[in-house]
Amino acid sequence: MGFVLHIMNIGELLDRTAISLRVSATDKRKALAVIAEIAARNFSLDAGDVLEALLERETAGSTGVGHGVAVPHARLDGLGRMRGIFVRLENPIEVGSVDAQPVVLVFALFAPKNAGAEHLRALAKVSRLLRQTAIREHLRTARSADALHALLVQEAAARPSAA
């Protein structure tokens, strides 16, 4: 039962190698395809399977959460634990966000197929973090993957979740 109560920190979710700061994509599908490629490389998965899972989730409703942020997510076979990918797009794209704003910052979350509530807790934690104006501004201007990773880990640690 103890591990169920463990709230994952961003550093456990997001490796520096899973951060890309200059992603060129002209639409949502292309952005998700880039994320799928990064997931395939970093997590030893099939990019086609990852893209299919992300697109399937998007059919249930856009994962654009507002303020230029999207949090696409999927459950995947072959994944041992929750994992994340962060991309910053070179140009904003329309994804059907709740506030109709185009997206520049994308934090994708992937859970094992059989993941329970920790999947939802990780989504909530990432969403809470990215709702903060100052954090979004820093993510838009970070010059390196290392700087961005440090910012996310530090901010998430400084604001423990209420869960």
PDB file of C-alpha atoms in Angstrom, residues 14-150:
ATOM      1  CA  LEU A  14      11.268  13.222 -16.958  1.00  0.00           C
ATOM      2  CA  ASP A  15      14.816  12.383 -18.044  1.00  0.00           C
ATOM      3  CA  ARG A  16      16.943  15.141 -19.557  1.00  0.00           C
ATOM      4  CA  THR A  17      17.108  13.070 -22.759  1.00  0.00           C
ATOM      5  CA  ALA A  18      13.310  13.275 -23.013  1.00  0.00           C
ATOM      6  CA  ILE A  19      13.331  17.080 -23.394  1.00  0.00           C
ATOM      7  CA  SER A  20      13.383  18.787 -26.779  1.00  0.00           C
ATOM      8  CA  LEU A  21      13.354  22.574 -26.986  1.00  0.00           C
ATOM      9  CA  ARG A  22      13.106  23.266 -30.717  1.00  0.00           C
ATOM     10  CA  VAL A  23      10.424  21.040 -32.148  1.00  0.00           C
ATOM     11  CA  SER A  24       9.055  21.987 -35.528  1.00  0.00           C
ATOM     12  CA  ALA A  25       5.483  20.820 -36.108  1.00  0.00           C
ATOM     13  CA  THR A  26       2.711  22.411 -38.138  1.00  0.00           C
ATOM     14  CA  ASP A  27      -0.214  20.603 -36.500  1.00  0.00           C
ATOM     15  CA  LYS A  28      -1.227  18.416 -33.579  1.00  0.00           C
ATOM     16  CA  ARG A  29      -0.613  15.107 -35.378  1.00  0.00           C
ATOM     17  CA  LYS A  30       2.933  16.124 -36.347  1.00  0.00           C
ATOM     18  CA  ALA A  31       3.692  17.278 -32.800  1.00  0.00           C
ATOM     19  CA  LEU A  32       2.411  13.980 -31.406  1.00  0.00           C
ATOM     20  CA  ALA A  33       4.486  12.089 -34.002  1.00  0.00           C
ATOM     21  CA  VAL A  34       7.642  13.871 -32.778  1.00  0.00           C
ATOM     22  CA  ILE A  35       6.719  12.968 -29.184  1.00  0.00           C
ATOM     23  CA  ALA A  36       6.167   9.352 -30.267  1.00  0.00           C
ATOM     24  CA  GLU A  37       9.651   9.277 -31.835  1.00  0.00           C
ATOM     25  CA  ILE A  38      11.217  10.650 -28.639  1.00  0.00           C
ATOM     26  CA  ALA A  39       9.288   8.050 -26.602  1.00  0.00           C
ATOM     27  CA  ALA A  40      10.426   5.261 -28.933  1.00  0.00           C
ATOM     28  CA  ARG A  41      14.072   6.321 -28.542  1.00  0.00           C
ATOM     29  CA  ASN A  42      13.997   6.891 -24.798  1.00  0.00           C
ATOM     30  CA  PHE A  43      11.703   4.098 -23.637  1.00  0.00           C
ATOM     31  CA  SER A  44      12.436   1.354 -26.218  1.00  0.00           C
ATOM     32  CA  LEU A  45       8.926   1.441 -27.640  1.00  0.00           C
ATOM     33  CA  ASP A  46       7.494   1.404 -31.151  1.00  0.00           C
ATOM     34  CA  ALA A  47       6.846   4.963 -32.375  1.00  0.00           C
ATOM     35  CA  GLY A  48       3.776   3.861 -34.338  1.00  0.00           C
ATOM     36  CA  ASP A  49       2.221   2.267 -31.257  1.00  0.00           C
ATOM     37  CA  VAL A  50       2.914   5.372 -29.177  1.00  0.00           C
ATOM     38  CA  LEU A  51       1.442   7.701 -31.812  1.00  0.00           C
ATOM     39  CA  GLU A  52      -1.633   5.494 -32.154  1.00  0.00           C
ATOM     40  CA  ALA A  53      -2.200   5.549 -28.370  1.00  0.00           C
ATOM     41  CA  LEU A  54      -1.794   9.349 -28.241  1.00  0.00           C
ATOM     42  CA  LEU A  55      -4.157   9.917 -31.173  1.00  0.00           C
ATOM     43  CA  GLU A  56      -6.705   7.535 -29.675  1.00  0.00           C
ATOM     44  CA  ARG A  57      -6.661   9.545 -26.423  1.00  0.00           C
ATOM     45  CA  GLU A  58      -7.092  12.800 -28.363  1.00  0.00           C
ATOM     46  CA  THR A  59     -10.319  11.476 -29.948  1.00  0.00           C
ATOM     47  CA  ALA A  60     -11.832  11.529 -26.436  1.00  0.00           C
ATOM     48  CA  GLY A  61     -11.122  15.264 -26.229  1.00  0.00           C
ATOM     49  CA  SER A  62      -8.230  17.653 -26.659  1.00  0.00           C
ATOM     50  CA  THR A  63      -5.460  17.516 -24.084  1.00  0.00           C
ATOM     51  CA  GLY A  64      -4.847  21.250 -24.552  1.00  0.00           C
ATOM     52  CA  VAL A  65      -5.281  22.513 -20.985  1.00  0.00           C
ATOM     53  CA  GLY A  66      -5.015  26.229 -21.748  1.00  0.00           C
ATOM     54  CA  HIS A  67      -2.402  28.994 -21.585  1.00  0.00           C
ATOM     55  CA  GLY A  68      -0.423  27.494 -24.481  1.00  0.00           C
ATOM     56  CA  VAL A  69       0.005  24.118 -22.742  1.00  0.00           C
ATOM     57  CA  ALA A  70      -0.990  20.582 -23.732  1.00  0.00           C
ATOM     58  CA  VAL A  71      -0.644  17.430 -21.635  1.00  0.00           C
ATOM     59  CA  PRO A  72      -1.196  14.513 -24.018  1.00  0.00           C
ATOM     60  CA  HIS A  73      -1.110  11.124 -22.350  1.00  0.00           C
ATOM     61  CA  ALA A  74      -1.504   7.436 -23.022  1.00  0.00           C
ATOM     62  CA  ARG A  75      -1.211   4.011 -21.430  1.00  0.00           C
ATOM     63  CA  LEU A  76       1.304   1.790 -23.178  1.00  0.00           C
ATOM     64  CA  ASP A  77       2.306  -1.842 -23.225  1.00  0.00           C
ATOM     65  CA  GLY A  78       5.994  -2.378 -22.541  1.00  0.00           C
ATOM     66  CA  LEU A  79       6.390   0.518 -20.130  1.00  0.00           C
ATOM     67  CA  GLY A  80       7.570  -0.367 -16.622  1.00  0.00           C
ATOM     68  CA  ARG A  81       6.688   2.922 -14.909  1.00  0.00           C
ATOM     69  CA  MET A  82       5.301   6.416 -15.505  1.00  0.00           C
ATOM     70  CA  ARG A  83       7.435   8.417 -17.927  1.00  0.00           C
ATOM     71  CA  GLY A  84       7.291  11.928 -19.348  1.00  0.00           C
ATOM     72  CA  ILE A  85       8.457  13.889 -22.371  1.00  0.00           C
ATOM     73  CA  PHE A  86       8.617  17.666 -22.625  1.00  0.00           C
ATOM     74  CA  VAL A  87       8.750  19.529 -25.925  1.00  0.00           C
ATOM     75  CA  ARG A  88       8.717  23.212 -26.732  1.00  0.00           C
ATOM     76  CA  LEU A  89       7.371  23.970 -30.184  1.00  0.00           C
ATOM     77  CA  GLU A  90       9.068  26.544 -32.400  1.00  0.00           C
ATOM     78  CA  ASN A  91       5.688  27.812 -33.577  1.00  0.00           C
ATOM     79  CA  PRO A  92       2.328  27.630 -31.777  1.00  0.00           C
ATOM     80  CA  ILE A  93      -0.161  25.065 -33.096  1.00  0.00           C
ATOM     81  CA  GLU A  94      -3.923  24.708 -32.741  1.00  0.00           C
ATOM     82  CA  VAL A  95      -4.961  21.663 -30.725  1.00  0.00           C
ATOM     83  CA  GLY A  96      -8.487  22.597 -29.675  1.00  0.00           C
ATOM     84  CA  SER A  97      -7.460  23.804 -26.212  1.00  0.00           C
ATOM     85  CA  VAL A  98     -10.104  24.652 -23.630  1.00  0.00           C
ATOM     86  CA  ASP A  99      -9.258  28.361 -23.976  1.00  0.00           C
ATOM     87  CA  ALA A 100      -8.782  28.191 -27.796  1.00  0.00           C
ATOM     88  CA  GLN A 101      -5.165  29.352 -27.396  1.00  0.00           C
ATOM     89  CA  PRO A 102      -2.498  27.727 -29.595  1.00  0.00           C
ATOM     90  CA  VAL A 103      -0.008  25.437 -27.849  1.00  0.00           C
ATOM     91  CA  VAL A 104       3.757  25.876 -27.480  1.00  0.00           C
ATOM     92  CA  LEU A 105       4.550  23.791 -24.358  1.00  0.00           C
ATOM     93  CA  VAL A 106       3.774  20.072 -24.385  1.00  0.00           C
ATOM     94  CA  PHE A 107       4.323  17.707 -21.449  1.00  0.00           C
ATOM     95  CA  ALA A 108       3.397  14.186 -22.557  1.00  0.00           C
ATOM     96  CA  LEU A 109       2.792  11.513 -19.932  1.00  0.00           C
ATOM     97  CA  PHE A 110       2.951   7.776 -20.473  1.00  0.00           C
ATOM     98  CA  ALA A 111       1.749   5.133 -18.058  1.00  0.00           C
ATOM     99  CA  PRO A 112       2.021   1.354 -18.082  1.00  0.00           C
ATOM    100  CA  LYS A 113      -1.137  -0.289 -19.465  1.00  0.00           C
ATOM    101  CA  ASN A 114      -2.132  -1.507 -15.990  1.00  0.00           C
ATOM    102  CA  ALA A 115      -1.378   1.759 -14.168  1.00  0.00           C
ATOM    103  CA  GLY A 116      -4.009   2.753 -11.671  1.00  0.00           C
ATOM    104  CA  ALA A 117      -4.497   6.021  -9.855  1.00  0.00           C
ATOM    105  CA  GLU A 118      -0.822   7.055 -10.055  1.00  0.00           C
ATOM    106  CA  HIS A 119      -1.465   7.899 -13.716  1.00  0.00           C
ATOM    107  CA  LEU A 120      -4.164  10.386 -12.697  1.00  0.00           C
ATOM    108  CA  ARG A 121      -2.068  11.789  -9.843  1.00  0.00           C
ATOM    109  CA  ALA A 122       0.867  12.397 -12.201  1.00  0.00           C
ATOM    110  CA  LEU A 123      -1.454  14.143 -14.680  1.00  0.00           C
ATOM    111  CA  ALA A 124      -2.828  16.325 -11.896  1.00  0.00           C
ATOM    112  CA  LYS A 125       0.662  17.183 -10.631  1.00  0.00           C
ATOM    113  CA  VAL A 126       1.939  18.175 -14.086  1.00  0.00           C
ATOM    114  CA  SER A 127      -1.224  20.159 -14.827  1.00  0.00           C
ATOM    115  CA  ARG A 128      -0.962  22.048 -11.503  1.00  0.00           C
ATOM    116  CA  LEU A 129       2.671  22.881 -12.179  1.00  0.00           C
ATOM    117  CA  LEU A 130       2.003  24.132 -15.721  1.00  0.00           C
ATOM    118  CA  ARG A 131      -0.930  26.290 -14.599  1.00  0.00           C
ATOM    119  CA  GLN A 132       1.562  28.647 -12.937  1.00  0.00           C
ATOM    120  CA  THR A 133       2.282  31.688 -15.088  1.00  0.00           C
ATOM    121  CA  ALA A 134       5.889  32.100 -13.889  1.00  0.00           C
ATOM    122  CA  ILE A 135       6.701  28.446 -14.599  1.00  0.00           C
ATOM    123  CA  ARG A 136       5.284  28.658 -18.121  1.00  0.00           C
ATOM    124  CA  GLU A 137       7.310  31.801 -18.787  1.00  0.00           C
ATOM    125  CA  HIS A 138      10.530  30.108 -17.607  1.00  0.00           C
ATOM    126  CA  LEU A 139       9.746  27.047 -19.745  1.00  0.00           C
ATOM    127  CA  ARG A 140       9.264  29.291 -22.784  1.00  0.00           C
ATOM    128  CA  THR A 141      12.663  30.944 -22.270  1.00  0.00           C
ATOM    129  CA  ALA A 142      14.897  28.149 -20.884  1.00  0.00           C
ATOM    130  CA  ARG A 143      17.991  27.902 -23.066  1.00  0.00           C
ATOM    131  CA  SER A 144      18.850  24.242 -22.533  1.00  0.00           C
ATOM    132  CA  ALA A 145      17.290  20.905 -21.669  1.00  0.00           C
ATOM    133  CA  ASP A 146      19.362  20.871 -18.470  1.00  0.00           C
ATOM    134  CA  ALA A 147      18.016  24.277 -17.403  1.00  0.00           C
ATOM    135  CA  LEU A 148      14.464  23.268 -18.187  1.00  0.00           C
ATOM    136  CA  HIS A 149      14.807  19.938 -16.359  1.00  0.00           C
ATOM    137  CA  ALA A 150      16.269  21.658 -13.294  1.00  0.00           C
TER     138      ALA A 150
END
